[in-house]
Every structure is written in structure tokens, then in C-alpha cells.
Coordinates of C-alpha atoms in Angstrom, one line a residue:
Chain A
M1 CA 0.0 0.0 0.0
S2 CA 1.9 3.1 -1.2
E3 CA 0.0 6.3 -0.4
L4 CA -3.1 6.4 1.5
K5 CA -5.0 9.3 0.6
I6 CA -8.4 10.8 0.0
E7 CA -8.3 13.5 -2.6
A8 CA -11.5 15.7 -3.4
R9 CA -11.4 18.0 -6.4
V10 CA -14.0 20.7 -6.7
L11 CA -16.5 18.2 -5.4
S12 CA -20.0 19.7 -5.7
K13 CA -23.6 18.7 -5.2
N14 CA -26.9 20.4 -6.1
F15 CA -30.3 19.3 -5.2
G16 CA -32.4 21.3 -7.6
N17 CA -31.5 24.9 -7.1
I18 CA -30.0 24.3 -3.7
V19 CA -26.3 24.1 -3.6
A20 CA -25.5 21.5 -0.9
V21 CA -21.7 21.2 -1.6
D22 CA -20.0 24.0 -3.4
C23 CA -16.6 23.1 -5.0
L24 CA -15.0 21.5 -2.0
S25 CA -11.3 20.5 -2.6
F26 CA -9.1 18.9 0.0
E27 CA -6.6 16.1 0.6
V28 CA -6.3 13.8 3.6
G29 CA -3.5 11.6 4.5
S30 CA -2.7 8.5 6.5
G31 CA -2.9 9.1 10.2
E32 CA -5.2 12.1 10.0
V33 CA -8.3 12.3 11.8
L34 CA -10.3 15.0 10.1
G35 CA -13.3 16.6 11.6
F36 CA -16.0 18.0 9.5
L37 CA -17.5 20.8 11.4
G38 CA -20.4 22.9 10.6
P39 CA -24.0 24.0 11.4
N40 CA -26.7 21.6 10.5
G41 CA -27.3 21.5 6.8
A42 CA -23.8 22.8 6.1
G43 CA -23.1 19.8 3.6
K44 CA -21.1 17.7 5.9
S45 CA -23.4 14.6 5.4
T46 CA -23.6 15.3 1.7
T47 CA -20.0 15.3 1.3
M48 CA -19.6 12.0 3.1
K49 CA -22.4 10.4 1.1
M50 CA -20.4 11.5 -2.0
L51 CA -17.2 10.1 -0.7
T52 CA -18.7 6.7 0.0
G53 CA -20.5 6.4 -3.3
F54 CA -24.0 6.8 -2.1
L55 CA -24.7 10.1 -3.9
A56 CA -23.1 11.0 -7.3
P57 CA -21.5 14.4 -7.4
S58 CA -23.0 17.0 -9.5
G59 CA -19.5 18.2 -10.4
G60 CA -16.1 17.4 -9.5
T61 CA -15.0 14.2 -8.1
A62 CA -12.9 12.5 -5.4
S63 CA -10.6 9.5 -5.2
I64 CA -9.9 7.2 -2.2
N65 CA -6.4 5.7 -2.5
G66 CA -6.4 6.4 -6.2
H67 CA -9.8 4.9 -6.8
D68 CA -12.2 7.4 -8.4
I69 CA -15.5 7.5 -6.5
I70 CA -17.4 7.6 -9.8
S71 CA -15.6 5.5 -12.3
D72 CA -14.1 3.0 -9.8
S73 CA -16.7 3.2 -7.1
L74 CA -16.8 -0.4 -6.0
A75 CA -13.0 -0.4 -5.4
A76 CA -13.3 2.8 -3.4
R77 CA -16.2 1.4 -1.3
R78 CA -14.1 -1.8 -0.5
I79 CA -11.6 0.1 1.4
I80 CA -14.0 2.5 3.2
G81 CA -15.8 1.6 6.4
Y82 CA -18.8 3.8 6.6
L83 CA -21.2 4.6 9.4
P84 CA -24.1 6.6 8.1
E85 CA -26.0 9.2 10.1
G86 CA -28.1 7.6 12.7
A87 CA -26.1 4.2 12.4
P88 CA -28.9 2.4 10.4
S89 CA -29.0 -1.4 10.7
Y90 CA -31.6 -4.1 10.1
G91 CA -33.5 -4.1 13.2
E92 CA -34.9 -7.6 12.9
M93 CA -31.6 -9.2 12.6
T94 CA -29.4 -10.3 15.5
V95 CA -26.2 -8.5 16.0
R96 CA -24.3 -11.6 15.0
N97 CA -26.3 -12.3 11.9
F98 CA -26.0 -8.7 10.8
L99 CA -22.3 -8.5 11.2
E100 CA -21.9 -11.9 9.4
F101 CA -24.0 -10.6 6.5
I102 CA -21.7 -7.5 6.4
A103 CA -18.7 -9.7 6.4
R104 CA -19.9 -11.9 3.6
V105 CA -20.7 -8.8 1.5
R106 CA -17.2 -7.6 2.2
G107 CA -15.9 -10.7 0.7
F108 CA -15.3 -13.0 3.6
S109 CA -16.8 -16.5 3.3
G110 CA -17.9 -19.1 5.7
G111 CA -15.6 -19.4 8.8
E112 CA -13.7 -16.3 8.0
A113 CA -16.8 -14.3 8.0
R114 CA -17.8 -15.7 11.4
R115 CA -14.4 -14.9 12.7
K116 CA -14.6 -11.3 11.4
A117 CA -18.0 -10.7 13.0
A118 CA -16.8 -12.3 16.3
A119 CA -13.8 -10.1 16.3
A120 CA -15.9 -7.0 15.7
I121 CA -18.3 -8.1 18.5
D122 CA -15.5 -8.4 20.8
R123 CA -13.8 -5.2 19.8
L124 CA -16.9 -3.2 20.5
N125 CA -17.9 -5.0 23.6
L126 CA -21.0 -6.4 22.2
D127 CA -20.5 -9.8 23.7
R128 CA -23.4 -9.4 26.1
V129 CA -25.9 -9.0 23.2
P130 CA -24.7 -10.9 20.1
E131 CA -27.9 -13.0 19.8
Q132 CA -30.3 -10.1 20.4
P133 CA -32.3 -8.5 17.6
I134 CA -30.8 -5.1 17.0
E135 CA -34.1 -3.3 17.4
T136 CA -34.4 -4.4 21.0
L137 CA -30.9 -2.8 21.8
S138 CA -30.4 0.7 23.5
K139 CA -29.2 3.6 21.3
G140 CA -25.7 3.3 22.6
F141 CA -25.5 -0.5 21.6
K142 CA -27.0 0.2 18.2
R143 CA -24.4 2.8 17.6
R144 CA -21.7 0.3 18.5
V145 CA -23.3 -2.1 16.1
G146 CA -23.0 0.5 13.4
L147 CA -19.4 1.1 14.3
A148 CA -18.7 -2.7 14.4
Q149 CA -20.1 -2.9 10.9
A150 CA -17.9 -0.1 9.7
I151 CA -14.5 -1.5 11.1
L152 CA -15.2 -5.1 10.5
H153 CA -12.9 -5.5 7.5
D154 CA -10.2 -3.2 9.0
P155 CA -10.7 -0.6 6.5
Q156 CA -8.0 1.9 5.5
V157 CA -10.6 4.7 5.4
L158 CA -13.3 5.3 8.1
V159 CA -16.0 7.6 7.5
L160 CA -18.2 8.4 10.4
D161 CA -21.2 10.6 10.2
E162 CA -22.0 12.0 13.7
P163 CA -20.7 8.9 15.5
T164 CA -21.6 10.1 18.9
D165 CA -24.9 12.1 18.2
G166 CA -27.6 11.3 20.7
L167 CA -25.3 9.3 23.1
D168 CA -25.0 10.0 26.8
P169 CA -21.6 11.3 28.1
N170 CA -20.4 7.8 29.0
Q171 CA -21.3 6.3 25.7
K172 CA -19.7 9.3 23.9
H173 CA -16.5 8.8 25.9
E174 CA -16.4 5.2 25.0
V175 CA -17.1 5.7 21.3
R176 CA -14.3 8.4 21.2
R177 CA -11.9 6.1 22.8
L178 CA -12.6 3.4 20.2
I179 CA -12.1 5.9 17.4
R180 CA -8.9 7.1 18.9
E181 CA -7.7 3.5 19.3
M182 CA -8.1 3.0 15.6
S183 CA -6.6 6.2 14.4
S184 CA -3.1 5.4 13.6
E185 CA -2.3 4.0 10.1
K186 CA -5.8 5.0 8.9
I187 CA -7.6 7.9 7.5
I188 CA -10.6 8.8 9.8
V189 CA -13.2 11.4 8.6
I190 CA -15.9 12.3 11.2
S191 CA -18.5 14.8 10.9
T192 CA -20.0 16.5 14.0
H193 CA -21.7 19.6 15.2
L194 CA -20.2 19.1 18.6
L195 CA -17.0 21.3 19.1
E196 CA -15.7 19.3 22.0
E197 CA -15.6 16.3 19.7
V198 CA -13.1 18.0 17.4
H199 CA -11.1 18.8 20.4
A200 CA -11.1 15.3 21.7
L201 CA -10.7 13.4 18.6
C202 CA -9.2 15.2 15.6
N203 CA -5.9 16.4 14.6
R204 CA -7.5 18.4 11.7
A205 CA -10.6 20.4 11.5
M206 CA -12.5 21.7 8.6
I207 CA -15.3 24.2 9.2
I208 CA -18.0 23.9 6.3
S209 CA -21.0 26.2 6.0
D210 CA -23.3 26.4 3.1
G211 CA -21.4 23.7 1.3
R212 CA -18.1 25.9 1.3
L213 CA -14.8 25.2 3.1
L214 CA -14.2 28.1 5.4
V215 CA -11.4 27.1 7.6
D216 CA -9.0 24.2 7.5
D217 CA -6.7 24.0 10.5
T218 CA -5.8 21.9 13.5
P219 CA -7.9 22.3 16.5
A220 CA -5.3 24.2 18.4
G221 CA -5.0 26.5 15.4
L222 CA -8.7 27.0 15.4
I223 CA -8.7 27.9 19.1
D224 CA -5.7 30.4 18.5
R225 CA -8.1 32.3 16.3
S226 CA -10.4 32.9 19.2
R227 CA -10.4 36.5 20.6
Y228 CA -10.4 34.7 24.0
H229 CA -7.0 33.2 23.2
N230 CA -4.6 34.3 26.0
A231 CA -7.4 36.5 27.5
V232 CA -7.7 36.5 31.4
T233 CA -11.0 36.0 33.2
L234 CA -11.5 36.9 36.9
V235 CA -14.3 36.9 39.4
V236 CA -13.9 39.7 41.7
E237 CA -15.6 41.9 44.3
H238 CA -16.7 45.2 43.0
P239 CA -16.2 44.2 39.2
E240 CA -17.1 47.6 37.8
R241 CA -14.4 49.3 39.9
V242 CA -11.8 46.7 38.9
A243 CA -12.8 46.9 35.2
S244 CA -12.2 50.6 35.1
I245 CA -8.7 50.1 36.6
L246 CA -7.9 47.3 34.4
S247 CA -8.9 49.1 31.2
E248 CA -6.2 51.6 31.9
I249 CA -3.4 48.9 31.5
P250 CA -1.6 49.3 28.2
Q251 CA -1.5 45.5 27.6
A252 CA -5.2 45.3 27.7
R253 CA -7.2 45.9 24.5
K254 CA -10.6 45.5 25.9
V255 CA -12.4 44.7 29.0
E256 CA -15.8 42.9 29.2
L257 CA -18.0 42.2 32.2
R258 CA -20.4 39.4 31.6
E259 CA -22.5 37.6 34.3
G260 CA -20.2 38.6 37.0
E261 CA -17.1 37.5 35.2
L262 CA -14.7 40.0 34.1
T263 CA -12.7 39.2 30.9
V264 CA -9.5 41.1 29.8
F265 CA -8.5 40.8 26.3
P266 CA -4.8 41.2 25.4
A267 CA -3.5 43.8 23.0
G268 CA -1.4 42.1 20.4
G269 CA 0.6 39.3 21.9
A270 CA 0.8 40.7 25.4
R271 CA 1.2 38.4 28.4
L272 CA -1.7 39.6 30.4
F273 CA -1.8 36.9 33.1
E274 CA 1.4 38.2 34.9
V275 CA 0.3 41.7 34.5
I276 CA -3.1 41.1 36.0
S277 CA -1.9 38.9 38.9
D278 CA 0.6 41.6 39.8
A279 CA -2.4 44.2 39.7
V280 CA -4.5 42.0 41.9
K281 CA -1.7 41.9 44.5
E282 CA -0.9 45.6 44.3
H283 CA -4.6 46.7 44.8
G284 CA -5.5 43.8 47.2
W285 CA -8.7 42.8 45.3
A286 CA -10.9 39.9 46.7
V287 CA -10.4 37.6 43.7
S288 CA -12.3 34.2 44.0
E289 CA -11.3 33.1 40.5
L290 CA -8.5 33.9 38.1
R291 CA -7.9 32.0 34.9
L292 CA -6.0 32.2 31.6
E293 CA -8.4 31.5 28.6
A294 CA -7.1 29.1 26.1
G295 CA -9.6 30.2 23.5
R296 CA -13.2 29.1 22.9
L297 CA -14.0 26.9 20.0
D298 CA -17.7 27.6 20.1
E299 CA -16.9 31.3 19.6
V300 CA -14.5 30.7 16.6
F301 CA -17.1 28.5 15.2
R302 CA -19.9 31.2 15.5
Q303 CA -17.6 33.9 14.2
V304 CA -16.4 31.8 11.2
T305 CA -20.0 30.5 10.2
Q306 CA -21.9 33.6 10.9
G307 CA -19.3 35.7 9.2
A308 CA -19.7 33.7 6.1
I309 CA -23.4 34.2 6.0
G310 CA -22.9 38.0 6.4
K311 CA -20.7 38.0 3.3
Chain B
M1 CA -17.4 -2.9 -13.2
S2 CA -16.4 -6.2 -11.4
G3 CA -19.9 -7.2 -10.6
S4 CA -20.0 -10.2 -13.0
G5 CA -18.6 -13.6 -12.6
K6 CA -18.6 -15.8 -9.4
L7 CA -18.4 -12.9 -7.0
G8 CA -21.2 -11.3 -8.6
V9 CA -23.5 -14.3 -8.1
N10 CA -22.2 -14.7 -4.5
Q11 CA -23.2 -11.1 -3.8
V12 CA -26.7 -11.7 -5.1
I13 CA -27.0 -14.7 -2.9
N14 CA -25.7 -12.8 0.2
V15 CA -28.4 -10.1 -0.4
M16 CA -31.0 -12.7 -1.1
R17 CA -30.3 -14.8 2.1
R18 CA -30.4 -11.6 4.2
E19 CA -33.8 -10.7 2.7
L20 CA -35.2 -14.1 3.1
S21 CA -34.2 -14.3 6.8
G22 CA -35.8 -10.9 7.3
Y23 CA -39.1 -12.3 6.1
F24 CA -39.3 -14.9 8.6
S25 CA -38.2 -12.9 11.6
T26 CA -41.2 -10.8 11.3
P27 CA -44.9 -11.7 11.2
V28 CA -45.2 -10.4 7.6
A29 CA -44.3 -13.7 6.1
W30 CA -46.6 -15.8 8.1
V31 CA -49.5 -13.3 7.7
F32 CA -48.9 -13.4 3.9
I33 CA -48.8 -17.2 3.7
V34 CA -51.9 -17.6 5.8
I35 CA -53.9 -15.1 3.8
F36 CA -52.7 -16.5 0.5
L37 CA -53.6 -20.1 1.5
V38 CA -57.0 -19.0 2.9
M39 CA -57.9 -16.8 -0.1
S40 CA -56.9 -19.4 -2.8
G41 CA -59.0 -21.9 -0.8
V42 CA -62.0 -19.6 -0.7
F43 CA -61.7 -18.9 -4.4
T44 CA -61.1 -22.5 -5.5
F45 CA -63.9 -24.1 -3.3
Y46 CA -66.7 -21.4 -3.2
I47 CA -66.2 -19.2 -6.2
G48 CA -64.5 -21.7 -8.4
S49 CA -66.9 -24.5 -7.7
F50 CA -64.1 -27.1 -7.2
Y51 CA -66.4 -30.0 -6.1
E52 CA -69.5 -29.2 -8.2
R53 CA -67.6 -29.2 -11.5
G54 CA -66.9 -32.9 -11.0
M55 CA -63.6 -32.6 -12.8
A56 CA -60.3 -33.8 -11.4
D57 CA -58.2 -30.8 -12.3
L58 CA -56.9 -27.6 -10.7
A59 CA -58.4 -25.1 -13.2
P60 CA -60.6 -23.5 -10.6
F61 CA -57.5 -23.2 -8.4
F62 CA -55.3 -21.5 -10.9
Q63 CA -57.9 -19.3 -12.7
F64 CA -58.0 -17.0 -9.7
H65 CA -54.4 -16.7 -9.2
P66 CA -54.0 -13.5 -11.4
W67 CA -56.6 -11.8 -9.1
L68 CA -55.0 -13.1 -5.9
Y69 CA -51.7 -11.8 -7.0
L70 CA -53.0 -8.5 -8.0
F71 CA -53.4 -7.6 -4.4
L72 CA -51.0 -9.8 -2.5
V73 CA -47.9 -9.4 -4.5
P74 CA -48.0 -5.5 -4.4
A75 CA -48.4 -6.0 -0.6
I76 CA -45.1 -8.0 -0.5
A77 CA -43.3 -5.7 -3.1
M78 CA -44.3 -2.4 -1.5
R79 CA -41.9 -2.7 1.4
L80 CA -39.0 -3.9 -0.7
W81 CA -37.4 -0.4 -1.1
A82 CA -39.7 1.9 0.8
E83 CA -38.7 0.0 4.0
E84 CA -35.0 0.4 3.3
R85 CA -35.6 4.0 2.9
R86 CA -37.6 4.4 6.0
A87 CA -35.0 2.7 8.2
G88 CA -32.1 4.4 6.4
T89 CA -30.5 1.1 5.6
I90 CA -30.6 1.8 1.9
E91 CA -27.6 4.1 2.5
L92 CA -25.7 1.3 4.3
L93 CA -26.7 -1.3 1.6
L94 CA -25.7 1.0 -1.4
T95 CA -22.3 2.0 0.2
L96 CA -21.2 -1.6 0.6
P97 CA -19.3 -3.0 -2.2
L98 CA -22.4 -4.1 -4.0
T99 CA -23.7 -3.0 -7.4
T100 CA -27.2 -1.7 -7.6
A101 CA -28.1 -4.6 -9.9
Q102 CA -26.9 -7.1 -7.4
V103 CA -29.0 -5.6 -4.7
V104 CA -32.1 -5.3 -7.0
L105 CA -31.7 -8.9 -8.1
G106 CA -31.0 -10.3 -4.7
K107 CA -34.2 -8.6 -3.2
F108 CA -36.3 -9.7 -6.2
L109 CA -35.1 -13.3 -5.9
A110 CA -35.7 -13.4 -2.1
A111 CA -39.4 -12.2 -2.6
W112 CA -39.9 -14.5 -5.4
L113 CA -38.7 -17.5 -3.6
F114 CA -40.9 -16.6 -0.7
I115 CA -44.0 -16.4 -3.0
G116 CA -42.8 -19.8 -4.5
L117 CA -42.9 -21.2 -0.9
A118 CA -46.4 -19.9 -0.4
L119 CA -47.4 -21.4 -3.7
L120 CA -45.9 -24.8 -2.7
L121 CA -47.7 -24.8 0.5
T122 CA -51.0 -25.1 -1.5
F123 CA -50.0 -28.7 -2.1
P124 CA -52.8 -30.1 -0.1
I125 CA -55.2 -29.2 -2.9
W126 CA -53.0 -31.2 -5.3
L127 CA -53.2 -34.1 -3.0
T128 CA -56.9 -33.6 -2.8
V129 CA -57.5 -33.8 -6.7
N130 CA -55.2 -36.8 -6.8
Y131 CA -57.3 -38.5 -4.1
L132 CA -60.6 -37.6 -5.8
G133 CA -59.6 -38.6 -9.2
N134 CA -56.9 -39.0 -11.8
P135 CA -55.9 -35.5 -12.9
D136 CA -53.2 -34.9 -15.4
N137 CA -50.2 -33.9 -13.1
G138 CA -48.2 -32.6 -15.9
I139 CA -50.9 -29.9 -16.4
I140 CA -50.8 -29.3 -12.9
A141 CA -47.1 -28.8 -12.7
A142 CA -47.2 -26.5 -15.7
G143 CA -50.0 -24.5 -13.8
Y144 CA -47.7 -24.1 -10.9
I145 CA -44.7 -23.0 -13.1
G146 CA -47.0 -20.5 -14.9
S147 CA -48.4 -19.1 -11.8
W148 CA -45.1 -18.6 -10.2
L149 CA -43.8 -16.8 -13.4
M150 CA -46.7 -14.6 -13.4
A151 CA -46.1 -13.8 -9.7
G152 CA -42.5 -12.8 -10.7
G153 CA -43.9 -10.4 -13.2
F154 CA -46.2 -8.8 -10.7
L155 CA -43.4 -8.7 -8.3
A156 CA -40.9 -7.1 -10.7
I157 CA -43.4 -4.4 -11.3
G158 CA -44.1 -3.9 -7.6
S159 CA -40.3 -3.7 -6.8
C160 CA -39.9 -1.0 -9.4
M161 CA -43.0 1.0 -8.0
S162 CA -41.6 0.6 -4.4
A163 CA -38.4 2.2 -5.6
L164 CA -40.2 5.1 -7.0
T165 CA -41.7 6.4 -3.7
R166 CA -40.8 6.2 0.0
N167 CA -44.6 6.0 0.8
Q168 CA -45.7 2.3 1.0
V169 CA -49.3 3.1 0.3
V170 CA -48.4 5.0 -2.8
A171 CA -46.1 2.1 -3.8
F172 CA -49.0 -0.4 -3.2
I173 CA -51.5 1.6 -5.2
L174 CA -49.2 2.3 -8.1
S175 CA -48.2 -1.4 -8.4
I176 CA -51.9 -2.5 -8.4
V177 CA -52.7 -0.1 -11.1
V178 CA -49.7 -1.1 -13.4
C179 CA -50.2 -4.9 -12.6
F180 CA -54.0 -4.3 -13.5
A181 CA -53.0 -2.8 -16.8
F182 CA -50.7 -5.7 -17.6
L183 CA -53.3 -8.1 -16.5
L184 CA -56.1 -6.9 -18.6
S185 CA -54.3 -5.7 -21.6
G186 CA -55.6 -8.6 -23.8
L187 CA -59.3 -8.1 -22.6
P188 CA -62.0 -6.2 -24.5
M189 CA -62.4 -3.5 -21.9
V190 CA -58.7 -2.4 -22.7
M191 CA -58.8 -3.3 -26.3
N192 CA -61.8 -1.3 -27.0
V193 CA -59.8 1.8 -26.3
F194 CA -57.4 1.0 -29.1
T195 CA -59.5 -0.8 -31.7
E196 CA -61.1 2.4 -33.2
W197 CA -57.7 3.9 -34.3
A198 CA -54.8 1.7 -33.7
P199 CA -53.4 -0.5 -36.5
Q200 CA -53.7 -4.2 -36.2
S201 CA -50.0 -4.7 -35.4
L202 CA -50.2 -2.5 -32.4
L203 CA -53.4 -4.3 -31.3
D204 CA -51.6 -7.6 -31.5
A205 CA -48.8 -6.2 -29.5
I206 CA -51.0 -4.8 -26.7
A207 CA -53.0 -8.0 -26.6
D208 CA -49.8 -9.9 -26.4
F209 CA -48.8 -8.0 -23.3
S210 CA -51.5 -9.6 -21.3
F211 CA -50.5 -11.6 -18.2
L212 CA -53.8 -13.5 -18.6
S213 CA -53.4 -14.9 -22.0
H214 CA -49.9 -16.1 -21.3
F215 CA -50.8 -17.6 -18.1
A216 CA -53.9 -19.2 -19.6
A217 CA -51.7 -20.7 -22.2
I218 CA -49.2 -22.3 -19.7
S219 CA -51.8 -23.5 -17.3
K220 CA -53.5 -25.4 -20.0
G221 CA -50.3 -27.5 -19.9
V222 CA -48.7 -26.0 -23.0
I223 CA -45.4 -24.8 -22.0
D224 CA -44.5 -22.7 -25.0
I225 CA -41.1 -21.2 -25.1
R226 CA -42.7 -17.8 -26.2
D227 CA -44.7 -17.6 -22.9
L228 CA -41.7 -18.4 -20.9
V229 CA -39.7 -15.7 -22.8
Y230 CA -42.5 -13.3 -22.3
F231 CA -42.5 -13.5 -18.6
S232 CA -38.6 -13.5 -18.4
L233 CA -38.8 -10.2 -20.6
V234 CA -41.4 -8.7 -18.3
I235 CA -39.3 -9.4 -15.3
T236 CA -36.1 -8.3 -16.8
F237 CA -37.6 -5.1 -18.0
W238 CA -39.0 -4.1 -14.8
L239 CA -35.9 -5.0 -12.8
L240 CA -33.8 -3.0 -15.2
A241 CA -36.3 -0.1 -14.7
N242 CA -36.0 -0.7 -11.0
T243 CA -32.2 -0.5 -11.0
I244 CA -32.3 3.0 -13.1
V245 CA -35.0 4.4 -10.8
L246 CA -32.9 3.4 -7.8
E247 CA -29.7 4.9 -9.2
I248 CA -31.5 8.2 -9.8
K249 CA -33.7 8.4 -6.7
K250 CA -31.9 6.4 -4.0
A251 CA -31.1 9.4 -1.8
D252 CA -34.7 10.9 -2.0

């Protein structure tokens, strides 16, 4: 296996007059966990449906390891494991029968198919429920069945559409752990509207809105774009008075008071934290909380996606 | 595309096996079989006057099959694709390394085998005529083959209609209408529409489209290659249409 790569070239999709995906071009390489981030209806799912061969692009194309998704769709689909949105599966089948069906369609026969299904059951901790009809399972288990189906043939490329949507925090944690475990040596593309997920899972994030690629960066790089990056927040008695003093500091660009929290934004690359802690000592303020902000992903997300609508 | 050859057949069988197992893990299968058996019994004995005719054959049994299928086969066919759409599994199925044709064929064969099973379960009536008299079992076998082929034609139409819409009721009604047209195309009520103006060659062609005339020919015990070709062509045509419709509308 030489290069492991997804390459999309001006990938586009229209539904009638509605442009769902607008000339999306990107490359993803081995070891990357790419998060598609965007508001609902941004075109994340549509892009994934095109990559996995479910929807034909209206324009442009993409290739998975050199296999074109239009002209060589079957070969492309063989190396992809796909979890569609909502993790659909055949509810009346038992977990084991369903996974063995997938294994056979994936080209494993007889004993090999049974071994692959058993291995996937093991990997996703489904060993308490293999003989249960899928429709009787809880949402978390159903999602795991969907993941088991996607990873069963140890695919080089994993495409997961909102893998943790609708799960409780414990289940989310577990699904993320599984994805992280698999992430080396593979390409993983996940879509999500949960910002924390990008932070927890991805080493690259693409913000998509109205079918267009707005930002392509690492999660850390995204956070750096936040105006909160390196800002200092404090909770203090008499915040109005403190605010007026702090706004005189040359390193502070702006001071905001919101819900009892005072946030000071740095001017340029100023190191505010030291300056403010010195000020606290000097004036003897009664500070109950003082923290350095890393940056807020949700704020970057809003800024980027709403800025795009404004344009 | 590499859908042909041994692997292709295997994939069709994989899809078919999954479908068949699906039928029997829900009550749909048993309800269908029971209704089919009860209805064919009612038609044969009450309306077909099976006993009163005093003849040891299964003509009264087979003669109502077209009408039985007209309603029961669309009921089986309507869920073929509509159900996949409702559950979202169509996205799973069509992103597996399967061609659309393999999926269409696998699902069709499963439903057809299932109807075949329901048909085979009518064997007590065959035992009955053999007990009562000495029927020509060759004709009866031909009747069964013709009936099953005709069911295949109805089913292919129904499968295509199911791919057209995500609404099962709409799929059901559409298939009944199209099946009805195919069923009656040789009868005067349809032919009268055309006799005034259409040329004879077209009239013959339309009359030739009738399920009834081809089924009648086979169930008389005459297995004519043309009748077999006719049903194979009907099935092939509608399954091809099904594949095309699906390619176009799969994400709707």
C-alpha cells in the first residue's frame, strides 16, 4: 500500500436549485483524523455520502487511494468503512447475523466471515448481546453495532457521520476512545456539530458552511483564532471598579463584564496573566477566581460560520 | 465494473439470504402465507366450484391466481425499497461493495422464492385432486410454473414501484394499477380503447402484453417457449427499470 489518501477535487452537489456542496477541494493523508465541522445543513453529510459512493456528485470528483469514486466506485467502497448518520441497521436481525452478513458482502466467506463478525463483536464490547435483535438494543448499543459494521474489514479509510450524536456522556466517551484507538495508520473522517468532539478526537478540522470550506486548520490552530485566546478572566468583588482600573493597563485591549465574570482581552501578543496577577496583589482585590483562557472553540465556530453568512 | 462472474453471483446470494431471513423474523411472512392459502382456498372451493364441477383438475384453483396476486404481490413488493428508505438502511446497503443490480436482483429473488414457498404450501389441494380422481399432473405442474412466473412479473413491477416512492401506500396503489393494466391488456375493456384507431400490429402487440393470455396458455399445460420468454422479458424489463430508478432516486 503506497500512499493512503483521500483527494477531493471541486466536489459539488446540487439538489435542484439548492447548492449543498460547493466546489470542495481537500486532501487527507494517513494518520489524519479529520473533523468536518459545521452547522446543521452545512453539507457535511452530503460530502460524506459522495465520498462513500451513495450520492453521485453534480460536479468534480474525489478519489480514495487513487480509486475514483465515480468510475471505480466499488474499489473505493471496498476500502472504506462507513457509519451513516443515525447508524442504520436491520433491526430484525441479531447483532451476529447482521455482522456476518456485512462480512460476507465484504468478501469473507464461511468461517472467515464468522471470525470477522466475532472479532468486531469483541472489539466493540457487544459480547453481552450478540444474539439479540438489533431493534431491542439501546441507542448506545445500536451505535456500537454500526461502528462494528464499519470497522469489521479493518478498512484503511473510516467515514463516520456523527458517530456520537444522541449518546449519553459515558457512551460518547467510549465511542471516542474506540475511534482514537483505531486512528493510527488510517484515515478517519468524522462529521460533527459538537465542538468538544473535534477537540477530543481530531488532529485536523474543517469548518464547512453552506457547502463551502471556510477554515482548514488543527483544533489548536482554531482555538488560536479565538479572541479569547490568552485572555484572562477573573471573578472579583466590585467588578465595575476593577474593570475601570484594568482598562487603563496598556497590555489590555478591551475589558468585558459578563455575568459577574470580568474578561480582559490582550492587545497584540501581550502576556496579560502576569500583569493582572501583579495588579491583583498591588490593589489587594478579593479575587475568587483567576484563569487564563485557552480560547473558545464555539466562539470561533460562530464567528467563522456567521461571518460567512454575512458575506 | 467487477460485478460479474462468481463474486457477482455470491453477492446476489448474500443479499437474497439476508432478505429471506428478514421475512421470517417478522410476522409479515406468516400473515402473507396464511392469507394466501385461505384466499386461494376460498376462491377455489366457493367461487371456483371445485367440487361441483366434478372434474379432477386444478383449473378453478389456478384461474383466480392472477386476481389473488394483483393484491397480494404488491403488498409484498411495496416494502422492498420503501422499508429500506424508512429505516435508512438503503444508505448502508448501497455503500457496501455491491452493485445496484446485485441488490435489486437479490431482493427480487428473495421475494420471488418466498412467494414460491407460499405457492408450494398449497400442495394439499394437489393431494386432494389426486385422491378424488386422476388428474393430469403434467398440466398441474405447468400451472404451478406458470403461476410462479406470473407472480414474478407482478413482483418485478411492484419492486420498481416501491423504488419510485418512499410511501408504502403509494407504492402499493401504483403497483396495483400497473399490474392491473398488464393483467387486462388482452381483454375487450382495454382493447376497445385502441380498436377504433390503432393499427392491427399495435393491437396484437398490446393483446400480447396480457399476463392473462400467457398464463392461460401455460396453465392449460402447454409450456410454450414464447410464454416463458414473455415472462422473463417482463421481469427483466421491470428489474432494469428498478435499477435505473434506484440509481436516480436512491437518496430521496
